[in-house]
Amino acid sequence: MQYPLSPDVKPEFCTTGTFMRLPSARENAKVAILGQPFDTAASFRVGARFAPQAIRQASMTLFPYHPTHKVYPFEDTNAIDIGDVSVIPHNIHRSYELMEDAMLDLMKKGIVPIGLGGDHSITLASLRAAKKVYGQVAMIQFDSHTDTWDTYYDEKYWHGSPFIRAHEEGLLQPDKVFQVGIRGTLNHPGDVEASYELGYNVITTQELRSRGFEEVIQQIKVKIGDTPCFLTFDIDFVDPAFAPGTGTLEVGGFTSHEALQMVRSLQGLNYIGFDLVEVLPPYDPAQITSLLAATLIHDFAALVALQQKQKVKK
């Protein structure tokens, strides 16, 4: 049987509980969907623990072929959905260990994990796993916030600090980190300057619009080259008019079309992992945020499918 299951084989509303009804195991898998439903590190709205299943449910309306990249993202990669990590809601450090172990197991097998968050604190666990397999990695972060704030109520581990912790732990190549789409009001100028001080490349929404995303995408590709790269996408990169179901809303963002266009332009990099974070189903009318998230997951898998085809050609 071919996967994902087509609607003419099984109606979309007959779900298996997995992303696009993918199997949980098959030979030669190159992509694995993995739920990371941890949201206890959020500072305002919570509910991202329910996102993995909401995104999976929204994925039922997607079709298997990617017309832009001309691939079958999940069939060409023998993709699987291995379910959710059994996180511990009130304990971020034990949850980190569980998420890191799950990611590490996949990466050691040469499988590219696509994490379904969860709040943005989860990415630290994935980067810890990546360091053990690939060494320091590059990172592309689509976000309206830098998430390099040191502490919150004197707590060092929360969804606003994963990338200052990642720097401290030596998980990233700082000059190959791109934080794209930063915008919104701040407590003080240091909220963004902290990222510059870490050596990260910060591309604000204003800069991205003034320069044009084609120029920025080219800069990212040239700088990262073939370095193993992790892509993390916070759904609040997108304007809340298009993605209202999130925790920290920032107006003045990008449309869903623009977000997809940017991700689709990032083919050709050496991706070793992805995640999609900060979807809050309780605040998501008509599932429009979850559907955008599912479509982005489809695009992530398409980038891996292209990557696999390029390896075959070589």
Tab-separated table of C-alpha atoms in Angstrom:
chain	number	residue	atom	x	y	z
A	1	MET	CA	0.000	0.000	0.000
A	2	GLN	CA	1.202	3.475	-0.855
A	3	TYR	CA	1.315	6.229	1.741
A	4	PRO	CA	-0.047	8.780	2.423
A	5	LEU	CA	-3.422	7.210	1.771
A	6	SER	CA	-5.294	8.976	-1.013
A	7	PRO	CA	-8.861	10.212	-0.385
A	8	ASP	CA	-10.047	7.871	-3.138
A	9	VAL	CA	-8.708	4.960	-1.065
A	10	LYS	CA	-9.989	6.096	2.313
A	11	PRO	CA	-12.060	9.244	3.053
A	12	GLU	CA	-10.166	12.078	4.739
A	13	PHE	CA	-12.384	11.912	7.827
A	14	CYS	CA	-11.366	8.279	8.440
A	15	THR	CA	-8.185	9.058	10.309
A	16	THR	CA	-5.550	6.771	11.789
A	17	GLY	CA	-4.365	9.516	14.143
A	18	THR	CA	-1.111	10.016	12.257
A	19	PHE	CA	0.025	12.826	9.960
A	20	MET	CA	-1.675	12.258	6.595
A	21	ARG	CA	-2.346	8.688	7.832
A	22	LEU	CA	1.303	7.692	7.598
A	23	PRO	CA	2.403	4.331	9.013
A	24	SER	CA	4.422	4.170	12.213
A	25	ALA	CA	7.185	2.089	10.619
A	26	ARG	CA	8.492	1.072	7.196
A	27	GLU	CA	11.824	0.242	5.644
A	28	ASN	CA	14.285	2.912	4.557
A	29	ALA	CA	12.449	5.792	6.231
A	30	LYS	CA	14.167	9.143	5.685
A	31	VAL	CA	11.595	11.368	7.438
A	32	ALA	CA	9.809	10.859	10.750
A	33	ILE	CA	7.017	12.963	12.209
A	34	LEU	CA	7.341	13.208	15.988
A	35	GLY	CA	5.013	14.984	18.401
A	36	GLN	CA	6.619	17.031	21.199
A	37	PRO	CA	3.559	18.190	23.178
A	38	PHE	CA	5.346	20.165	25.893
A	39	ASP	CA	3.998	23.638	26.701
A	40	THR	CA	4.756	24.213	30.378
A	41	ALA	CA	7.550	26.651	29.466
A	42	ALA	CA	5.136	29.154	27.891
A	43	SER	CA	4.959	32.608	29.451
A	44	PHE	CA	1.413	33.647	28.495
A	45	ARG	CA	-1.094	31.452	26.687
A	46	VAL	CA	-0.774	27.695	27.010
A	47	GLY	CA	-2.313	24.885	24.991
A	48	ALA	CA	0.437	23.966	22.511
A	49	ARG	CA	0.456	20.473	24.055
A	50	PHE	CA	-2.644	19.849	21.944
A	51	ALA	CA	-0.994	20.978	18.705
A	52	PRO	CA	0.468	17.673	17.449
A	53	GLN	CA	-2.923	16.016	17.181
A	54	ALA	CA	-4.576	19.186	15.830
A	55	ILE	CA	-1.936	19.460	13.109
A	56	ARG	CA	-2.326	15.784	12.280
A	57	GLN	CA	-6.087	16.251	12.032
A	58	ALA	CA	-5.660	19.268	9.738
A	59	SER	CA	-3.272	17.281	7.537
A	60	MET	CA	-6.167	15.074	6.428
A	61	THR	CA	-7.127	17.714	3.847
A	62	LEU	CA	-3.701	17.700	2.161
A	63	PHE	CA	-2.881	15.740	-0.976
A	64	PRO	CA	0.338	13.750	-1.442
A	65	TYR	CA	1.919	15.587	-4.394
A	66	HIS	CA	3.882	18.847	-4.050
A	67	PRO	CA	3.315	20.764	-7.309
A	68	THR	CA	6.006	23.379	-6.683
A	69	HIS	CA	8.855	20.955	-6.067
A	70	LYS	CA	7.343	18.147	-8.160
A	71	VAL	CA	7.857	15.471	-5.519
A	72	TYR	CA	5.757	13.181	-3.359
A	73	PRO	CA	7.251	14.370	-0.046
A	74	PHE	CA	6.114	11.493	2.141
A	75	GLU	CA	6.294	8.673	-0.383
A	76	ASP	CA	9.682	9.678	-1.804
A	77	THR	CA	11.100	9.704	1.747
A	78	ASN	CA	9.227	6.625	3.055
A	79	ALA	CA	8.012	8.910	5.824
A	80	ILE	CA	6.621	7.620	9.099
A	81	ASP	CA	4.789	9.093	12.076
A	82	ILE	CA	6.054	7.599	15.330
A	83	GLY	CA	3.592	9.389	17.606
A	84	ASP	CA	4.337	11.671	20.551
A	85	VAL	CA	7.133	11.771	23.080
A	86	SER	CA	5.714	11.033	26.537
A	87	VAL	CA	6.743	14.374	28.022
A	88	ILE	CA	6.299	15.276	31.681
A	89	PRO	CA	4.157	18.440	31.794
A	90	HIS	CA	5.613	19.952	34.941
A	91	ASN	CA	9.266	19.007	34.433
A	92	ILE	CA	11.127	20.621	31.566
A	93	HIS	CA	14.469	18.931	32.230
A	94	ARG	CA	13.120	15.378	32.282
A	95	SER	CA	11.037	16.239	29.221
A	96	TYR	CA	14.182	17.520	27.508
A	97	GLU	CA	15.865	14.171	28.180
A	98	LEU	CA	12.948	12.248	26.699
A	99	MET	CA	12.730	14.471	23.615
A	100	GLU	CA	16.491	14.424	23.083
A	101	ASP	CA	16.581	10.625	23.279
A	102	ALA	CA	13.798	10.326	20.697
A	103	MET	CA	15.445	12.793	18.323
A	104	LEU	CA	18.867	11.225	18.800
A	105	ASP	CA	17.559	7.769	17.946
A	106	LEU	CA	16.147	9.061	14.654
A	107	MET	CA	19.188	11.122	13.707
A	108	LYS	CA	21.582	8.241	14.368
A	109	LYS	CA	19.586	6.201	11.842
A	110	GLY	CA	19.918	8.936	9.216
A	111	ILE	CA	16.253	9.867	9.541
A	112	VAL	CA	15.323	13.559	9.396
A	113	PRO	CA	12.891	14.278	12.252
A	114	ILE	CA	10.081	16.809	11.910
A	115	GLY	CA	8.944	17.799	15.380
A	116	LEU	CA	5.422	18.946	16.114
A	117	GLY	CA	5.518	21.240	19.144
A	118	GLY	CA	4.828	22.245	21.772
A	119	ASP	CA	6.192	25.632	22.769
A	120	HIS	CA	9.546	26.832	21.449
A	121	SER	CA	11.501	25.488	24.415
A	122	ILE	CA	11.402	22.045	22.749
A	123	THR	CA	13.948	23.018	20.103
A	124	LEU	CA	16.779	22.959	22.627
A	125	ALA	CA	16.332	19.198	23.031
A	126	SER	CA	16.535	18.677	19.274
A	127	LEU	CA	19.685	20.784	18.997
A	128	ARG	CA	21.289	18.790	21.812
A	129	ALA	CA	20.602	15.605	19.863
A	130	ALA	CA	21.912	17.150	16.644
A	131	LYS	CA	25.183	18.163	18.312
A	132	LYS	CA	25.865	14.538	19.283
A	133	VAL	CA	25.429	13.339	15.694
A	134	TYR	CA	26.519	16.263	13.516
A	135	GLY	CA	28.523	18.561	15.782
A	136	GLN	CA	27.618	22.246	15.827
A	137	VAL	CA	24.863	22.916	13.302
A	138	ALA	CA	23.479	25.854	11.368
A	139	MET	CA	19.947	27.018	12.147
A	140	ILE	CA	17.218	28.913	10.337
A	141	GLN	CA	14.600	30.308	12.705
A	142	PHE	CA	11.365	31.804	11.389
A	143	ASP	CA	9.960	33.747	14.322
A	144	SER	CA	8.729	37.109	15.505
A	145	HIS	CA	10.899	36.783	18.646
A	146	THR	CA	14.601	36.001	18.985
A	147	ASP	CA	14.107	33.690	21.994
A	148	THR	CA	17.505	34.701	23.324
A	149	TRP	CA	16.151	36.265	26.513
A	150	ASP	CA	18.146	35.014	29.458
A	151	THR	CA	15.637	34.541	32.283
A	152	TYR	CA	11.958	34.927	33.127
A	153	TYR	CA	11.108	35.208	36.820
A	154	ASP	CA	14.705	34.052	37.375
A	155	GLU	CA	14.023	30.826	35.446
A	156	LYS	CA	16.603	30.069	32.753
A	157	TYR	CA	14.602	27.461	30.809
A	158	TRP	CA	11.434	28.732	29.137
A	159	HIS	CA	10.197	29.305	25.604
A	160	GLY	CA	11.951	32.670	25.374
A	161	SER	CA	15.455	31.322	26.079
A	162	PRO	CA	16.233	28.207	23.994
A	163	PHE	CA	18.712	29.918	21.709
A	164	ILE	CA	20.769	31.636	24.386
A	165	ARG	CA	20.979	28.254	26.138
A	166	ALA	CA	21.943	26.619	22.817
A	167	HIS	CA	24.754	29.155	22.449
A	168	GLU	CA	25.985	28.523	25.975
A	169	GLU	CA	26.010	24.779	25.317
A	170	GLY	CA	27.914	25.178	22.038
A	171	LEU	CA	25.207	23.562	19.936
A	172	LEU	CA	25.205	26.067	17.065
A	173	GLN	CA	27.627	27.706	14.652
A	174	PRO	CA	26.676	31.302	15.562
A	175	ASP	CA	27.603	32.888	12.235
A	176	LYS	CA	25.321	30.354	10.507
A	177	VAL	CA	22.257	31.098	12.625
A	178	PHE	CA	19.575	33.199	10.922
A	179	GLN	CA	16.655	34.573	12.930
A	180	VAL	CA	14.141	35.730	10.335
A	181	GLY	CA	11.063	37.907	10.799
A	182	ILE	CA	11.784	39.472	14.187
A	183	ARG	CA	9.282	42.195	15.059
A	184	GLY	CA	7.074	43.573	17.801
A	185	THR	CA	7.417	45.724	20.891
A	186	LEU	CA	10.216	45.050	23.367
A	187	ASN	CA	10.984	45.461	27.030
A	188	HIS	CA	14.208	47.247	26.054
A	189	PRO	CA	16.645	47.393	23.077
A	190	GLY	CA	18.724	44.583	24.529
A	191	ASP	CA	16.005	42.066	23.687
A	192	VAL	CA	17.263	42.008	20.084
A	193	GLU	CA	20.825	43.167	20.660
A	194	ALA	CA	21.443	40.019	22.708
A	195	SER	CA	21.223	37.970	19.507
A	196	TYR	CA	23.740	40.188	17.726
A	197	GLU	CA	26.087	39.791	20.681
A	198	LEU	CA	25.836	36.007	20.344
A	199	GLY	CA	26.961	36.336	16.723
A	200	TYR	CA	23.582	35.446	15.220
A	201	ASN	CA	22.239	36.984	12.006
A	202	VAL	CA	19.017	38.823	12.835
A	203	ILE	CA	16.739	39.694	9.906
A	204	THR	CA	13.861	41.814	11.175
A	205	THR	CA	10.515	41.952	9.428
A	206	GLN	CA	11.284	45.506	8.322
A	207	GLU	CA	14.641	44.481	6.852
A	208	LEU	CA	13.157	41.421	5.181
A	209	ARG	CA	10.495	43.515	3.494
A	210	SER	CA	12.890	46.273	2.442
A	211	ARG	CA	15.570	43.927	1.069
A	212	GLY	CA	13.170	41.380	-0.387
A	213	PHE	CA	13.105	37.760	0.650
A	214	GLU	CA	14.934	36.574	-2.519
A	215	GLU	CA	18.043	38.490	-1.452
A	216	VAL	CA	17.778	37.283	2.141
A	217	ILE	CA	17.247	33.662	1.076
A	218	GLN	CA	20.336	33.861	-1.131
A	219	GLN	CA	22.370	35.241	1.779
A	220	ILE	CA	21.224	32.350	3.963
A	221	LYS	CA	22.090	29.744	1.336
A	222	VAL	CA	25.553	31.152	0.660
A	223	LYS	CA	26.425	31.489	4.337
A	224	ILE	CA	25.161	28.073	5.443
A	225	GLY	CA	26.361	26.151	2.394
A	226	ASP	CA	26.386	22.387	3.050
A	227	THR	CA	26.610	22.701	6.854
A	228	PRO	CA	24.079	20.428	8.598
A	229	CYS	CA	21.080	22.685	9.203
A	230	PHE	CA	18.103	22.636	11.557
A	231	LEU	CA	15.017	24.662	10.579
A	232	THR	CA	12.666	25.810	13.327
A	233	PHE	CA	9.416	27.578	12.496
A	234	ASP	CA	7.436	29.450	15.138
A	235	ILE	CA	3.935	29.937	13.754
A	236	ASP	CA	3.886	33.499	15.160
A	237	PHE	CA	6.207	34.417	12.280
A	238	VAL	CA	2.939	34.615	10.367
A	239	ASP	CA	0.595	37.541	11.012
A	240	PRO	CA	-2.200	36.639	13.460
A	241	ALA	CA	-4.741	37.465	10.752
A	242	PHE	CA	-3.561	34.224	9.103
A	243	ALA	CA	-2.429	32.299	12.197
A	244	PRO	CA	-4.437	33.419	15.240
A	245	GLY	CA	-3.950	30.178	17.145
A	246	THR	CA	-0.671	30.961	18.859
A	247	GLY	CA	0.622	32.054	22.215
A	248	THR	CA	2.350	35.410	21.748
A	249	LEU	CA	0.621	37.348	18.998
A	250	GLU	CA	2.577	39.963	17.022
A	251	VAL	CA	0.810	42.019	14.368
A	252	GLY	CA	2.527	43.238	11.211
A	253	GLY	CA	3.739	39.825	10.096
A	254	PHE	CA	3.670	37.834	6.893
A	255	THR	CA	0.805	36.183	5.071
A	256	SER	CA	0.538	32.421	4.863
A	257	HIS	CA	1.415	32.674	1.160
A	258	GLU	CA	4.587	34.620	1.894
A	259	ALA	CA	5.625	32.151	4.585
A	260	LEU	CA	5.182	29.187	2.259
A	261	GLN	CA	7.010	30.978	-0.534
A	262	MET	CA	10.011	31.628	1.715
A	263	VAL	CA	10.215	28.042	2.953
A	264	ARG	CA	9.861	26.696	-0.587
A	265	SER	CA	12.788	28.870	-1.691
A	266	LEU	CA	15.140	27.204	0.799
A	267	GLN	CA	15.816	24.047	-1.205
A	268	GLY	CA	19.382	22.829	-1.580
A	269	LEU	CA	20.522	22.977	2.049
A	270	ASN	CA	21.647	20.012	4.143
A	271	TYR	CA	18.676	19.607	6.472
A	272	ILE	CA	19.059	17.333	9.466
A	273	GLY	CA	15.894	18.305	11.352
A	274	PHE	CA	12.851	20.562	11.539
A	275	ASP	CA	10.225	21.606	14.004
A	276	LEU	CA	6.987	23.596	13.949
A	277	VAL	CA	6.075	25.222	17.267
A	278	GLU	CA	3.646	27.442	19.166
A	279	VAL	CA	0.347	26.348	17.580
A	280	LEU	CA	-2.434	26.661	20.171
A	281	PRO	CA	-5.577	24.827	19.009
A	282	PRO	CA	-7.838	26.370	21.706
A	283	TYR	CA	-7.307	29.754	20.019
A	284	ASP	CA	-7.548	28.473	16.444
A	285	PRO	CA	-10.949	29.183	14.858
A	286	ALA	CA	-11.797	26.930	11.927
A	287	GLN	CA	-8.392	25.192	12.244
A	288	ILE	CA	-6.714	27.755	9.982
A	289	THR	CA	-3.509	27.853	12.057
A	290	SER	CA	-3.293	24.067	12.261
A	291	LEU	CA	-3.853	23.789	8.513
A	292	LEU	CA	-1.042	26.246	7.830
A	293	ALA	CA	1.181	24.268	10.189
A	294	ALA	CA	0.328	21.010	8.411
A	295	THR	CA	1.078	22.598	5.047
A	296	LEU	CA	4.452	23.783	6.306
A	297	ILE	CA	5.209	20.231	7.491
A	298	HIS	CA	4.344	19.074	3.968
A	299	ASP	CA	6.851	21.633	2.669
A	300	PHE	CA	9.558	20.522	5.113
A	301	ALA	CA	9.198	16.946	3.889
A	302	ALA	CA	9.373	18.193	0.295
A	303	LEU	CA	12.731	19.840	1.042
A	304	VAL	CA	14.020	16.503	2.343
A	305	ALA	CA	12.642	14.692	-0.715
A	306	LEU	CA	14.553	17.101	-2.946
A	307	GLN	CA	17.638	16.560	-0.801
A	308	GLN	CA	17.343	12.792	-1.216
A	309	LYS	CA	16.945	13.093	-4.995
A	310	GLN	CA	20.069	15.248	-5.165
A	311	LYS	CA	22.038	12.592	-3.264
A	312	VAL	CA	20.922	9.944	-5.760
A	313	LYS	CA	22.090	12.102	-8.680
A	314	LYS	CA	25.532	12.444	-7.119
